[in-house]
Amino acid sequence: MNLLVVTPTYNERENLPVLAAGVLKHDGARILVVDDGSPDGTGAIADRLALENPGRIEVMHRTGPRGLGRSYVDGLQHAIREGRAEFICQMDADLSHNPEYLPDMVRAAADRDLVIGSRYTNGGVSVVNWPLNRILLSAFGNRYIRFVTHLAASDCTSGFRCWRREALARMPIASMVSDGYAFLVEMLYEAHIRGLRIGEVPIIFIERRLGQSKLSSNVLIESLIMPWRLVLRSRPTS
Ligand SMILES: Nc1nc2c(ncn2[C@@H]2O[C@H](COP(=O)(O)OP(=O)(O)OP(=O)(O)O)[C@@H](O)[C@H]2O)c(=O)[nH]1
Ligand SMILES: [Mg+2]
């Protein structure tokens, strides 16, 4: 496969080498690490991994305000500009997203524009080591987003995604306004209103064992408001 995996990192020093090994096991897969000046030295570890795996790992060191959405905007735009990968995946660095699913996702993306690695395809929720409150928050959040936006995907907040590059190039990446989970919803909504073909493949999501969560109340509040902004801004004005 001809794949570039874009991975945003903030303080993932223990997780990144394991993730990189899992991704690079697949022939034709490369990684773009988008590090936000992690205080724990993840950026330097990424540089070392890049030296050890010539041509297969690239590192973008961001400066200025940090953020998951901002990092994806920069990383995905870079992936389109370099124009080498046929498929572009988005993936967390904390090992919640198992690289073993990458071939499944790329295969599914052969006749889709965007494939979501989904925790909800079987009716239940496929997560390991999540406390009940996190399960409820995610399940409620997804229902709420679908209710407001009429998106059909069962997992609108999954950060594990695979795009065909031509489809990603049609997305207004530079005009995304949100960060955090809301960024993922915004991208999905823009893909939907552009008529992109969206598919899902089942994954089992494993909660991080090492490092710290960056989930904040600001991120949650933004994701409650964003679905309304999305539907209001896409309404015909006449
Ligand atoms: N570049 C960059 N990456 C970030 C930032 N915040 C989070 N990330 C990365 O985005 C991915 C998802 O972040 P997490 O902290 O795991 O968020 P989460 O999955 O909602 O929370 P937990 O898994 O429960 O900890 C991880 O790879 C993080 O390192 C950021 O501000 N900048
Ligand atoms: Mg995580």
XYZ file of N, CA and C and ligand atoms in Angstrom:
747
model
N 0.830 -1.200 0.000
C 0.000 0.000 0.000
C 0.868 1.255 0.000
N 0.254 2.340 -0.460
C 0.988 3.594 -0.524
C 0.308 4.568 0.430
N 0.806 4.570 1.666
C 0.064 5.200 2.769
C 0.950 6.146 3.567
N 0.378 7.296 3.916
C 1.036 8.193 4.870
C 0.129 8.314 6.094
N 0.678 7.980 7.261
C -0.076 8.085 8.519
C 0.310 9.395 9.204
N -0.669 10.271 9.404
C -0.405 11.549 10.071
C -0.777 11.401 11.543
N 0.198 11.623 12.416
C -0.001 11.406 13.851
C 0.364 12.645 14.648
N -0.609 13.290 15.275
C -0.275 14.434 16.122
C 0.227 13.934 17.480
N 1.249 14.591 18.005
C 1.753 14.152 19.316
C 1.906 15.326 20.268
N 1.521 15.080 21.493
C 1.830 15.990 22.582
C 2.117 15.127 23.803
N 3.361 15.072 24.192
C 3.790 14.242 25.337
C 3.431 12.771 25.170
N 4.016 12.164 24.157
C 3.772 10.736 23.889
C 5.097 9.977 23.810
N 6.056 10.322 24.668
C 7.399 9.760 24.505
C 7.428 8.235 24.629
N 6.623 7.669 25.514
C 6.656 6.195 25.654
C 5.910 5.528 24.509
N 4.882 6.199 23.995
C 3.996 5.546 23.022
C 4.496 5.617 21.586
N 5.142 6.729 21.232
C 5.474 6.937 19.812
C 6.365 5.836 19.208
N 7.436 5.390 19.910
C 8.260 4.334 19.283
C 7.467 3.052 19.028
N 6.527 2.722 19.917
C 5.731 1.499 19.729
C 4.791 1.679 18.535
N 4.182 2.860 18.467
C 3.292 3.133 17.330
C 4.067 3.067 16.013
N 5.252 3.713 15.993
C 6.039 3.752 14.750
C 6.377 2.334 14.296
N 6.797 1.485 15.231
C 7.139 0.101 14.848
C 5.911 -0.595 14.259
N 4.752 -0.382 14.863
C 3.513 -1.026 14.391
C 3.112 -0.559 13.006
N 3.316 0.714 12.731
C 2.929 1.245 11.408
C 3.935 0.796 10.353
N 5.228 0.897 10.686
C 6.261 0.624 9.671
C 6.371 -0.858 9.329
N 5.736 -1.722 10.142
C 5.648 -3.144 9.788
C 4.983 -3.332 8.428
N 4.107 -2.389 8.080
C 3.373 -2.506 6.822
C 4.188 -1.903 5.677
N 4.438 -2.705 4.647
C 5.186 -2.208 3.489
C 4.449 -1.037 2.862
N 5.195 -0.008 2.505
C 4.582 1.116 1.799
C 3.951 2.138 2.721
N 4.050 1.923 4.053
C 3.486 2.906 4.985
C 4.594 3.837 5.487
N 4.296 5.113 5.508
C 5.208 6.114 6.083
C 4.452 6.883 7.162
N 5.193 7.628 7.977
C 4.569 8.372 9.082
C 4.985 9.837 9.019
N 4.021 10.715 9.255
C 4.321 12.124 9.497
C 3.914 12.426 10.936
N 4.902 12.687 11.786
C 4.625 13.043 13.186
C 4.481 14.558 13.240
N 3.371 15.030 13.818
C 3.191 16.474 13.974
C 3.271 16.774 15.462
N 4.463 17.202 15.897
C 4.664 17.423 17.336
C 4.534 18.901 17.667
N 3.887 19.143 18.811
C 3.612 20.521 19.218
C 4.584 20.972 20.296
N 5.882 20.728 20.077
C 6.877 21.137 21.071
C 6.658 20.452 22.412
N 6.357 19.153 22.384
C 6.072 18.418 23.626
C 7.148 18.648 24.674
N 6.766 19.086 25.880
C 7.767 19.292 26.928
C 8.492 18.007 27.324
N 7.907 16.845 27.081
C 8.563 15.589 27.495
C 9.579 15.084 26.469
N 9.841 15.857 25.413
C 10.885 15.456 24.461
C 10.417 14.508 23.368
N 9.113 14.392 23.163
C 8.612 13.519 22.086
C 9.191 13.929 20.727
N 9.366 15.240 20.517
C 9.893 15.723 19.234
C 11.279 15.160 18.947
N 12.135 15.136 19.963
C 13.501 14.614 19.774
C 13.452 13.110 19.519
N 12.540 12.428 20.189
C 12.400 10.982 19.960
C 11.933 10.739 18.516
N 11.020 11.571 18.057
C 10.542 11.443 16.665
C 11.708 11.662 15.694
N 12.543 12.669 15.967
C 13.709 12.919 15.093
C 14.636 11.699 15.069
N 14.823 11.100 16.232
C 15.698 9.913 16.290
C 15.082 8.769 15.473
N 13.792 8.565 15.625
C 13.114 7.500 14.854
C 13.230 7.768 13.350
N 13.169 9.056 12.978
C 13.277 9.411 11.553
C 14.666 9.047 11.027
N 15.697 9.292 11.850
C 17.066 8.936 11.424
C 17.223 7.427 11.297
N 16.581 6.703 12.211
C 16.714 5.242 12.201
C 15.918 4.588 11.072
N 14.948 5.323 10.538
C 14.091 4.749 9.473
C 14.082 5.685 8.278
N 15.210 5.756 7.546
C 15.325 6.772 6.503
C 14.216 6.663 5.464
N 13.645 7.822 5.132
C 12.612 7.869 4.094
C 11.245 7.427 4.560
N 11.130 7.012 5.810
C 9.820 6.474 6.231
C 9.157 7.299 7.333
N 9.939 8.153 7.998
C 9.329 8.991 9.043
C 9.765 10.430 8.818
N 8.780 11.313 8.843
C 9.070 12.732 8.722
C 8.490 13.400 9.971
N 9.139 14.461 10.432
C 8.668 15.117 11.659
C 8.416 16.591 11.376
N 7.241 17.038 11.779
C 6.916 18.461 11.673
C 6.925 19.000 13.105
N 7.787 19.992 13.362
C 7.840 20.573 14.710
C 7.042 21.871 14.679
N 5.902 21.871 15.318
C 5.080 23.086 15.315
C 5.525 24.032 16.408
N 5.360 25.335 16.137
C 5.591 26.333 17.184
C 4.307 27.163 17.256
N 4.217 28.056 18.193
C 2.979 28.839 18.321
C 1.926 28.049 19.075
N 0.661 28.503 19.007
C -0.379 27.859 19.807
C -0.519 26.389 19.440
N -0.645 25.534 20.467
C -0.764 24.115 20.171
C -2.223 23.722 20.017
N -2.455 22.565 19.428
C -3.829 22.067 19.324
C -3.899 20.891 18.369
N -4.818 19.987 18.683
C -4.987 18.788 17.848
C -5.478 19.175 16.450
N -6.492 20.036 16.399
C -7.039 20.442 15.097
C -5.999 21.177 14.272
N -5.342 22.143 14.904
C -4.292 22.908 14.190
C -3.222 21.977 13.644
N -2.854 20.985 14.456
C -1.801 20.052 14.023
C -2.272 19.236 12.832
N -3.543 18.819 12.878
C -4.070 18.072 11.728
C -4.150 18.946 10.483
N -4.541 20.207 10.657
C -4.597 21.094 9.491
C -3.215 21.133 8.832
N -2.177 21.377 9.628
C -0.822 21.455 9.062
C -0.380 20.115 8.466
N -0.620 19.043 9.201
C -0.157 17.723 8.764
C -0.886 17.251 7.503
N -2.190 17.430 7.458
C -2.955 16.950 6.291
C -2.634 17.797 5.059
N -2.449 19.099 5.261
C -2.081 19.938 4.116
C -0.716 19.522 3.562
N 0.188 19.204 4.463
C 1.503 18.735 4.029
C 1.369 17.436 3.223
N 0.501 16.550 3.720
C 0.310 15.256 3.042
C -0.229 15.461 1.625
N -1.114 16.438 1.458
C -1.658 16.704 0.118
C -0.575 17.330 -0.764
N 0.124 18.304 -0.196
C 1.156 19.008 -0.977
C 2.257 18.081 -1.466
N 2.725 17.179 -0.574
C 3.820 16.292 -1.012
C 3.316 15.363 -2.118
N 2.004 15.029 -2.084
C 1.370 14.340 -3.212
C 1.881 12.939 -3.505
N 2.526 12.304 -2.546
C 3.101 10.983 -2.840
C 2.181 9.836 -2.437
N 1.452 10.012 -1.331
C 0.666 8.892 -0.803
C -0.709 8.857 -1.459
N -1.132 7.645 -1.814
C -2.465 7.482 -2.385
C -3.514 7.562 -1.268
N -3.139 7.040 -0.095
C -4.038 7.065 1.059
C -3.373 7.807 2.215
N -4.201 8.539 2.965
C -3.679 9.312 4.090
C -4.511 8.969 5.321
N -3.849 8.439 6.355
C -4.581 8.093 7.577
C -4.309 9.102 8.670
N -5.298 9.279 9.537
C -5.140 10.060 10.763
C -5.183 9.059 11.912
N -4.290 9.238 12.869
C -4.209 8.231 13.930
C -3.636 8.832 15.197
N -4.224 8.536 16.359
C -3.653 8.992 17.631
C -2.345 8.254 17.901
N -1.470 8.897 18.691
C -0.179 8.281 18.979
C -0.197 7.460 20.265
N -1.323 7.454 20.981
C -1.312 6.867 22.331
C -1.631 5.370 22.351
N -1.587 4.720 21.178
C -1.810 3.279 21.015
C -3.272 2.877 21.212
N -4.164 3.858 21.258
C -5.601 3.539 21.286
C -6.029 2.972 19.937
N -5.340 3.415 18.880
C -5.642 2.964 17.523
C -4.582 1.954 17.107
N -5.009 0.727 16.908
C -4.070 -0.353 16.617
C -3.660 -0.323 15.137
N -2.345 -0.219 14.852
C -1.901 -0.165 13.449
C -2.253 -1.422 12.656
N -2.607 -2.501 13.356
C -3.015 -3.723 12.645
C -4.251 -3.494 11.774
N -5.034 -2.473 12.097
C -6.246 -2.207 11.300
C -5.951 -1.456 10.007
N -4.725 -0.956 9.847
C -4.454 -0.093 8.690
C -4.766 -0.778 7.356
N -4.323 -2.036 7.134
C -4.648 -2.663 5.839
C -6.146 -2.754 5.585
N -6.935 -3.081 6.625
C -8.407 -3.118 6.493
C -8.949 -1.773 6.040
N -8.429 -0.729 6.659
C -8.959 0.608 6.370
C -8.587 1.038 4.958
N -7.345 0.744 4.570
C -6.909 1.118 3.217
C -7.704 0.330 2.183
N -7.921 -0.944 2.457
C -8.711 -1.770 1.532
C -10.113 -1.167 1.367
N -10.715 -0.789 2.492
C -12.074 -0.228 2.428
C -12.076 1.114 1.692
N -10.954 1.818 1.735
C -10.896 3.136 1.102
C -10.727 3.041 -0.419
N -10.570 1.809 -0.937
C -10.441 1.667 -2.392
C -11.708 2.167 -3.081
N -12.896 1.913 -2.476
C -14.117 2.427 -3.103
C -14.891 3.371 -2.179
N -14.161 4.039 -1.311
C -14.727 5.093 -0.468
C -13.774 6.285 -0.521
N -14.274 7.466 -0.133
C -13.391 8.632 -0.057
C -12.794 8.769 1.336
N -13.579 8.351 2.322
C -13.150 8.450 3.719
C -13.645 7.218 4.458
N -12.751 6.562 5.180
C -13.142 5.406 5.978
C -12.854 5.714 7.444
N -13.842 5.486 8.281
C -13.697 5.741 9.719
C -13.436 4.415 10.426
N -12.422 4.367 11.260
C -12.225 3.230 12.159
C -13.196 3.428 13.307
N -14.252 2.612 13.327
C -15.403 2.927 14.170
C -15.544 1.997 15.372
N -15.875 2.616 16.508
C -16.082 1.838 17.740
C -17.515 1.387 17.897
N -18.406 1.818 16.978
C -19.840 1.603 17.206
C -20.542 0.777 16.144
N -19.789 0.104 15.248
C -20.475 -0.516 14.114
C -21.359 -1.698 14.510
N -21.074 -2.322 15.632
C -21.851 -3.532 15.972
C -23.013 -3.244 16.923
N -23.421 -1.993 17.011
C -24.538 -1.676 17.906
C -24.062 -1.318 19.297
N -23.047 -2.039 19.796
C -22.487 -1.716 21.117
C -21.313 -0.783 20.947
N -20.489 -0.682 21.963
C -19.311 0.165 21.849
C -18.065 -0.678 22.119
N -17.136 -0.707 21.127
C -15.949 -1.555 21.241
C -14.778 -0.771 21.825
N -14.760 -0.667 23.143
C -13.646 0.022 23.798
C -13.142 -0.828 24.957
N -11.845 -0.750 25.195
C -11.244 -1.501 26.299
C -10.703 -0.493 27.299
N -11.017 -0.742 28.574
C -10.508 0.078 29.692
C -11.080 1.486 29.761
N -12.286 1.654 29.307
C -12.925 2.950 29.515
C -13.841 2.865 30.726
N -13.776 3.860 31.606
C -14.745 3.885 32.704
C -16.145 4.181 32.152
N -17.160 3.833 32.951
C -18.540 3.997 32.480
C -18.831 5.437 32.049
N -18.309 6.419 32.802
C -18.647 7.809 32.442
C -18.097 8.191 31.071
N -16.942 7.637 30.709
C -16.361 7.936 29.387
C -17.198 7.269 28.280
N -17.663 6.054 28.541
C -18.510 5.356 27.557
C -19.793 6.150 27.334
N -20.395 6.589 28.437
C -21.656 7.320 28.325
C -21.454 8.635 27.599
N -20.342 9.324 27.918
C -20.054 10.609 27.282
C -19.906 10.429 25.767
N -19.169 9.399 25.375
C -18.927 9.175 23.950
C -20.218 8.757 23.243
N -20.976 7.861 23.881
C -22.213 7.375 23.253
C -23.220 8.526 23.144
N -23.350 9.296 24.210
C -24.277 10.436 24.176
C -23.798 11.454 23.137
N -22.477 11.737 23.152
C -21.912 12.717 22.229
C -22.200 12.349 20.785
N -22.042 11.090 20.450
C -22.280 10.657 19.070
C -23.755 10.759 18.682
N -24.632 10.395 19.612
C -26.069 10.520 19.318
C -26.453 11.976 19.119
N -25.917 12.808 19.975
C -26.203 14.242 19.907
C -25.732 14.813 18.569
N -24.508 14.465 18.167
C -23.946 14.972 16.903
C -24.792 14.494 15.716
N -25.180 13.215 15.751
C -25.996 12.698 14.633
C -27.358 13.364 14.593
N -27.925 13.609 15.765
C -29.236 14.251 15.851
C -29.179 15.662 15.251
N -28.136 16.412 15.600
C -28.065 17.808 15.141
C -27.666 17.886 13.666
N -26.716 17.061 13.247
C -26.133 17.224 11.904
C -26.744 16.290 10.854
N -27.468 15.268 11.302
C -27.971 14.218 10.411
C -26.851 13.437 9.732
N -25.673 13.441 10.316
C -24.614 12.576 9.780
C -25.022 11.116 10.003
N -24.647 10.251 9.046
C -25.086 8.859 9.151
C -24.061 7.968 9.856
N -22.819 8.418 9.952
C -21.771 7.559 10.518
C -22.088 7.232 11.977
N -21.744 5.999 12.386
C -22.046 5.643 13.777
C -20.992 6.210 14.730
N -19.789 6.477 14.229
C -18.739 7.032 15.108
C -18.206 8.334 14.501
N -18.801 9.427 14.922
C -18.446 10.729 14.328
C -17.225 11.355 14.999
N -16.792 10.808 16.131
C -15.676 11.437 16.854
C -14.410 10.587 16.835
N -14.432 9.492 16.068
C -13.223 8.676 16.000
C -12.114 9.451 15.296
N -10.920 9.392 15.883
C -9.761 10.055 15.274
C -8.976 9.125 14.364
N -9.492 7.914 14.154
C -8.807 6.927 13.304
C -9.533 6.941 11.961
N -8.895 7.511 10.954
C -9.566 7.714 9.671
C -8.603 7.477 8.518
N -9.146 7.093 7.395
C -8.320 6.917 6.200
C -8.985 7.622 5.015
N -8.262 8.496 4.380
C -8.762 9.261 3.233
C -8.078 8.795 1.952
N -8.810 8.834 0.838
C -8.126 8.803 -0.445
C -7.599 10.203 -0.666
N -6.363 10.318 -1.144
C -5.757 11.650 -1.207
C -6.553 12.626 -2.070
N -7.081 12.139 -3.206
C -7.835 13.067 -4.079
C -9.040 13.629 -3.344
N -9.666 12.806 -2.498
C -10.852 13.275 -1.767
C -10.432 14.298 -0.708
N -9.355 14.004 -0.013
C -8.878 14.935 1.020
C -8.509 16.287 0.393
N -7.990 16.216 -0.821
C -7.590 17.456 -1.501
C -8.793 18.330 -1.841
N -9.995 17.728 -1.849
C -11.209 18.531 -2.126
C -11.761 19.190 -0.868
N -11.171 18.886 0.281
C -11.700 19.409 1.555
C -11.123 20.795 1.853
N -11.948 21.665 2.476
C -11.475 23.019 2.786
C -10.664 23.026 4.084
N -9.546 22.320 4.082
C -8.820 22.086 5.344
C -8.404 23.399 6.007
N -7.956 24.342 5.184
C -7.438 25.585 5.767
C -8.538 26.410 6.428
N -9.807 26.144 6.083
C -10.875 26.953 6.699
C -11.513 26.307 7.921
N -10.949 25.206 8.400
C -11.521 24.582 9.605
C -11.363 25.534 10.792
N -12.413 25.638 11.599
C -12.347 26.610 12.694
C -12.166 25.957 14.060
N -12.319 24.629 14.140
C -12.334 24.030 15.478
C -11.092 23.201 15.769
N -10.964 22.854 17.049
C -9.842 22.059 17.524
C -10.417 20.822 18.229
N -9.571 19.956 18.748
C -10.073 18.840 19.555
C -11.054 17.955 18.791
N -11.989 17.339 19.518
C -12.976 16.454 18.895
C -13.795 17.189 17.855
N -14.098 18.452 18.139
C -14.946 19.224 17.234
C -14.308 19.297 15.851
N -12.991 19.309 15.786
C -12.314 19.320 14.487
C -12.689 18.063 13.692
N -12.739 16.940 14.382
C -13.069 15.683 13.698
C -14.495 15.727 13.167
N -15.396 16.285 13.959
C -16.796 16.392 13.533
C -16.901 17.371 12.363
N -16.185 18.466 12.448
C -16.232 19.473 11.382
C -15.752 18.872 10.049
N -14.651 18.143 10.097
C -14.131 17.518 8.871
C -15.151 16.532 8.299
N -15.751 15.745 9.183
C -16.705 14.740 8.724
C -17.922 15.411 8.091
N -18.377 16.469 8.704
C -19.545 17.185 8.189
C -19.235 17.796 6.822
N -18.078 18.418 6.697
C -17.693 19.017 5.408
C -17.558 17.935 4.339
N -17.061 16.766 4.717
C -16.957 15.652 3.759
C -18.359 15.239 3.313
N -19.276 15.166 4.272
C -20.651 14.745 3.989
C -21.345 15.746 3.049
N -21.224 17.047 3.335
C -21.964 17.986 2.472
C -21.312 18.121 1.092
N -20.072 17.682 0.966
C -19.457 17.646 -0.367
C -19.805 16.371 -1.123
N -20.568 15.507 -0.514
C -20.968 14.271 -1.175
C -19.879 13.214 -1.218
N -18.880 13.320 -0.345
C -17.858 12.270 -0.335
C -18.476 10.965 0.178
N -17.948 9.857 -0.326
C -18.467 8.545 0.085
C -17.773 8.131 1.384
N -18.566 8.003 2.437
C -18.005 7.749 3.766
C -18.336 6.324 4.194
N -17.324 5.564 4.584
C -17.553 4.197 5.057
C -16.989 4.017 6.458
N -17.294 2.875 7.068
C -16.759 2.596 8.402
C -16.246 1.167 8.456
N -15.156 0.950 9.168
C -14.754 -0.426 9.461
C -14.657 -0.538 10.991
N -15.025 -1.719 11.514
C -15.020 -1.862 12.972
C -13.605 -1.906 13.541
N -13.402 -1.227 14.637
C -12.131 -1.335 15.369
C -12.448 -1.547 16.851
N -11.482 -2.070 17.563
C -11.573 -2.064 19.028
C -10.602 -0.999 19.520
N -11.101 -0.068 20.279
C -10.323 1.077 20.758
C -9.803 0.726 22.156
N -8.509 0.929 22.367
C -7.925 0.595 23.675
C -7.480 1.879 24.356
N -7.983 2.143 25.543
C -7.625 3.375 26.245
C -6.113 3.410 26.514
N -5.548 4.600 26.470
C -4.100 4.715 26.678
C -3.685 4.121 28.026
N -2.504 3.481 28.030
C -1.964 2.989 29.295
C -0.907 3.944 29.813
N -0.192 4.611 28.895
C 0.920 5.483 29.297
C 0.663 6.906 28.835
N 1.179 7.855 29.601
C 1.002 9.260 29.238
C -0.346 9.765 29.734
N -0.587 11.047 29.477
C -1.788 11.663 30.038
C -2.765 12.118 28.979
N -4.027 12.061 29.335
C -5.081 12.534 28.452
C -5.035 14.055 28.339
N -5.372 14.562 27.148
C -5.440 16.017 26.980
C -6.885 16.483 26.849
N -7.800 15.571 27.144
C -9.220 15.921 27.071
C -9.529 16.975 28.134
N -10.060 18.123 27.709
C -10.340 19.181 28.679
C -11.795 19.589 28.587
N -12.263 20.355 29.566
C -13.670 20.759 29.511
C -13.903 21.717 28.342
N -12.880 22.518 27.968
C -13.029 23.396 26.794
C -13.302 22.590 25.532
N -12.557 21.486 25.399
C -12.725 20.614 24.228
C -14.154 20.086 24.195
N -14.668 19.709 25.363
C -16.025 19.152 25.414
C -17.072 20.211 25.090
N -16.889 21.399 25.643
C -17.867 22.466 25.391
C -17.870 22.816 23.900
N -16.680 22.903 23.293
C -16.597 23.207 21.868
C -17.363 22.149 21.058
N -17.258 20.878 21.488
C -17.912 19.849 20.682
C -19.427 19.835 20.882
N -19.924 20.465 21.932
C -21.376 20.595 22.077
C -21.928 21.694 21.164
N -21.125 22.748 20.996
C -21.602 23.900 20.219
C -21.390 23.694 18.715
N -20.270 23.041 18.359
C -19.875 22.951 16.949
C -20.948 22.353 16.025
N -21.643 21.264 16.415
C -22.645 20.722 15.483
C -23.665 21.769 15.061
N -24.082 22.642 15.965
C -25.047 23.695 15.611
C -24.414 24.689 14.660
N -23.179 25.085 14.911
C -22.490 26.012 13.991
C -22.422 25.418 12.592
N -22.136 24.115 12.545
C -21.985 23.471 11.231
C -23.286 23.512 10.448
N -24.394 23.144 11.096
C -25.641 23.113 10.334
C -26.093 24.528 9.990
N -25.844 25.489 10.876
C -26.275 26.859 10.582
C -25.467 27.453 9.436
N -24.161 27.212 9.428
C -23.365 27.851 8.372
C -23.579 27.195 7.009
N -24.076 25.953 6.980
C -24.250 25.311 5.669
C -25.666 25.495 5.142
N -26.535 26.200 5.917
C -27.926 26.428 5.457
C -27.957 27.375 4.281
N -28.759 27.074 3.261
C -28.867 28.030 2.160
C -29.394 29.362 2.698
N -28.890 30.481 2.187
C -29.259 31.775 2.758
C -30.571 32.317 2.186
N -31.000 31.886 0.980
C -32.236 32.454 0.407
C -33.463 31.724 0.964
N 0.249 18.001 18.074
C -0.656 17.878 19.059
N -1.138 16.680 19.382
C -2.047 16.590 20.380
C -2.512 17.711 21.098
N -3.422 17.286 22.025
C -3.511 15.950 21.870
N -2.679 15.523 20.888
C -2.479 14.169 20.386
O -3.708 13.753 19.834
C -3.943 12.392 20.102
C -5.242 12.249 20.906
O -5.087 12.911 22.152
P -5.460 12.228 23.557
O -4.852 13.001 24.658
O -5.141 10.776 23.508
O -6.980 12.498 23.600
P -8.078 11.467 23.900
O -7.853 10.265 23.032
O -9.321 12.216 23.764
O -7.851 11.173 25.435
P -7.275 9.861 26.154
O -6.913 8.865 25.135
O -8.325 9.459 27.091
O -6.042 10.281 26.859
C -2.704 11.892 20.835
O -1.807 11.378 19.876
C -2.147 13.155 21.453
O -0.761 13.111 21.684
C -1.978 18.990 20.746
O -2.314 20.028 21.306
N -1.070 19.024 19.713
Mg -6.313 9.023 23.366
